[in-house]
Amino acid sequence: MTGVLLAVSMLLAGGTGLLCQPEPRESPAREAVWDAHFAKLPTLTGRLPDRPDAALAMPVAGVRVRQVADTWRAARGAGLLHAGQDVFAPRGTVVRSATAGLVWMTGSSVRGGTWVYVLGAGGRLYYYAHLGAVARGLREGQAVTPATVLGTVGTTGDAEGTPPHLHFAVFERYGPGSPCRFPALNPLPLLRDRS
């Protein structure tokens, strides 16, 4: 099974260098919640510009892009590859949105711990995981800018026992009928230092 997962993980979506990971299945009740949020995506995406951002603001306060070790596609357990970048910082460090957009979902999971998804221009989804906490008052559907605080750096989910960090991932437009509904792209080349 691990070999199969690794093969799926290494799939390049359409030759574009995107990474396609197998999606963990959840309980029917949790899957229904996801389905309800997926149904909202076309309407929400229509409220945003068509062209994705060419540059993203560093989401973790006080961290410079040069301080982020490139862990894109690094091997992970169970035959998975790392589909994002880990940005290490002291526990409780502020995490801001990397882009303008809308809060699509907030929640928690075994792997990601406490997380926030922001829907940005072009239908891209920005995933902020392992948060210590979500910012008080942050709500789904809320408009955000790069100044908006989403939460704080933590070690929730499968990051427990590791140094505190933000797992930051970028997913191309959601494709409900695609064999890869969430193709990931490397966020590091898009990141820029905040002034």
mmCIF file of N, CA, C and O in Angstrom, residues 35-48 104 119 173-174 176:
data_model
loop_
_atom_site.group_PDB
_atom_site.id
_atom_site.type_symbol
_atom_site.label_atom_id
_atom_site.label_comp_id
_atom_site.label_asym_id
_atom_site.label_seq_id
_atom_site.Cartn_x
_atom_site.Cartn_y
_atom_site.Cartn_z
ATOM 1 N N ASP A 35 -18.394 18.454 1.699
ATOM 2 C CA ASP A 35 -19.200 18.586 0.481
ATOM 3 C C ASP A 35 -19.981 19.903 0.471
ATOM 4 O O ASP A 35 -20.090 20.559 -0.572
ATOM 5 N N ALA A 36 -20.515 20.289 1.624
ATOM 6 C CA ALA A 36 -21.262 21.553 1.712
ATOM 7 C C ALA A 36 -20.340 22.740 1.434
ATOM 8 O O ALA A 36 -20.737 23.698 0.755
ATOM 9 N N HIS A 37 -19.102 22.680 1.928
ATOM 10 C CA HIS A 37 -18.155 23.761 1.668
ATOM 11 C C HIS A 37 -17.704 23.770 0.209
ATOM 12 O O HIS A 37 -17.523 24.832 -0.381
ATOM 13 N N PHE A 38 -17.517 22.574 -0.376
ATOM 14 C CA PHE A 38 -17.150 22.506 -1.795
ATOM 15 C C PHE A 38 -18.230 23.155 -2.656
ATOM 16 O O PHE A 38 -17.931 23.831 -3.636
ATOM 17 N N ALA A 39 -19.479 22.957 -2.285
ATOM 18 C CA ALA A 39 -20.594 23.504 -3.065
ATOM 19 C C ALA A 39 -20.576 25.031 -3.088
ATOM 20 O O ALA A 39 -21.081 25.649 -4.025
ATOM 21 N N LYS A 40 -19.977 25.660 -2.069
ATOM 22 C CA LYS A 40 -19.907 27.118 -1.996
ATOM 23 C C LYS A 40 -18.776 27.709 -2.839
ATOM 24 O O LYS A 40 -18.766 28.908 -3.114
ATOM 25 N N LEU A 41 -17.803 26.873 -3.219
ATOM 26 C CA LEU A 41 -16.610 27.400 -3.883
ATOM 27 C C LEU A 41 -16.895 28.183 -5.162
ATOM 28 O O LEU A 41 -16.332 29.268 -5.343
ATOM 29 N N PRO A 42 -17.749 27.700 -6.072
ATOM 30 C CA PRO A 42 -17.970 28.486 -7.302
ATOM 31 C C PRO A 42 -18.490 29.891 -7.025
ATOM 32 O O PRO A 42 -18.048 30.859 -7.649
ATOM 33 N N THR A 43 -19.416 30.029 -6.092
ATOM 34 C CA THR A 43 -19.970 31.346 -5.767
ATOM 35 C C THR A 43 -18.907 32.238 -5.145
ATOM 36 O O THR A 43 -18.757 33.408 -5.518
ATOM 37 N N LEU A 44 -18.141 31.692 -4.191
ATOM 38 C CA LEU A 44 -17.092 32.480 -3.538
ATOM 39 C C LEU A 44 -16.008 32.877 -4.524
ATOM 40 O O LEU A 44 -15.536 34.018 -4.520
ATOM 41 N N THR A 45 -15.605 31.946 -5.373
ATOM 42 C CA THR A 45 -14.555 32.233 -6.355
ATOM 43 C C THR A 45 -14.990 33.350 -7.295
ATOM 44 O O THR A 45 -14.169 34.185 -7.701
ATOM 45 N N GLY A 46 -16.275 33.399 -7.629
ATOM 46 C CA GLY A 46 -16.795 34.443 -8.507
ATOM 47 C C GLY A 46 -16.680 35.838 -7.923
ATOM 48 O O GLY A 46 -16.775 36.830 -8.652
ATOM 49 N N ARG A 47 -16.470 35.944 -6.606
ATOM 50 C CA ARG A 47 -16.320 37.252 -5.950
ATOM 51 C C ARG A 47 -14.880 37.744 -5.960
ATOM 52 O O ARG A 47 -14.590 38.831 -5.474
ATOM 53 N N LEU A 48 -13.964 36.930 -6.499
ATOM 54 C CA LEU A 48 -12.536 37.242 -6.455
ATOM 55 C C LEU A 48 -11.975 37.414 -7.868
ATOM 56 O O LEU A 48 -12.556 36.919 -8.840
ATOM 57 N N TRP A 104 -12.380 30.390 3.729
ATOM 58 C CA TRP A 104 -13.246 29.333 3.196
ATOM 59 C C TRP A 104 -13.682 28.388 4.304
ATOM 60 O O TRP A 104 -14.857 28.086 4.454
ATOM 61 N N LEU A 119 -9.495 31.206 0.585
ATOM 62 C CA LEU A 119 -9.702 31.149 -0.853
ATOM 63 C C LEU A 119 -9.216 32.460 -1.444
ATOM 64 O O LEU A 119 -9.639 33.535 -1.016
ATOM 65 N N ARG A 173 -6.855 25.524 -8.297
ATOM 66 C CA ARG A 173 -8.320 25.503 -8.330
ATOM 67 C C ARG A 173 -8.864 24.095 -8.084
ATOM 68 O O ARG A 173 -8.388 23.123 -8.660
ATOM 69 N N TYR A 174 -9.840 24.007 -7.217
ATOM 70 C CA TYR A 174 -10.481 22.739 -6.870
ATOM 71 C C TYR A 174 -11.177 22.157 -8.092
ATOM 72 O O TYR A 174 -11.926 22.845 -8.785
ATOM 73 N N PRO A 176 -13.706 19.217 -8.858
ATOM 74 C CA PRO A 176 -14.540 18.170 -8.266
ATOM 75 C C PRO A 176 -14.538 16.869 -9.050
ATOM 76 O O PRO A 176 -14.600 15.796 -8.458
#
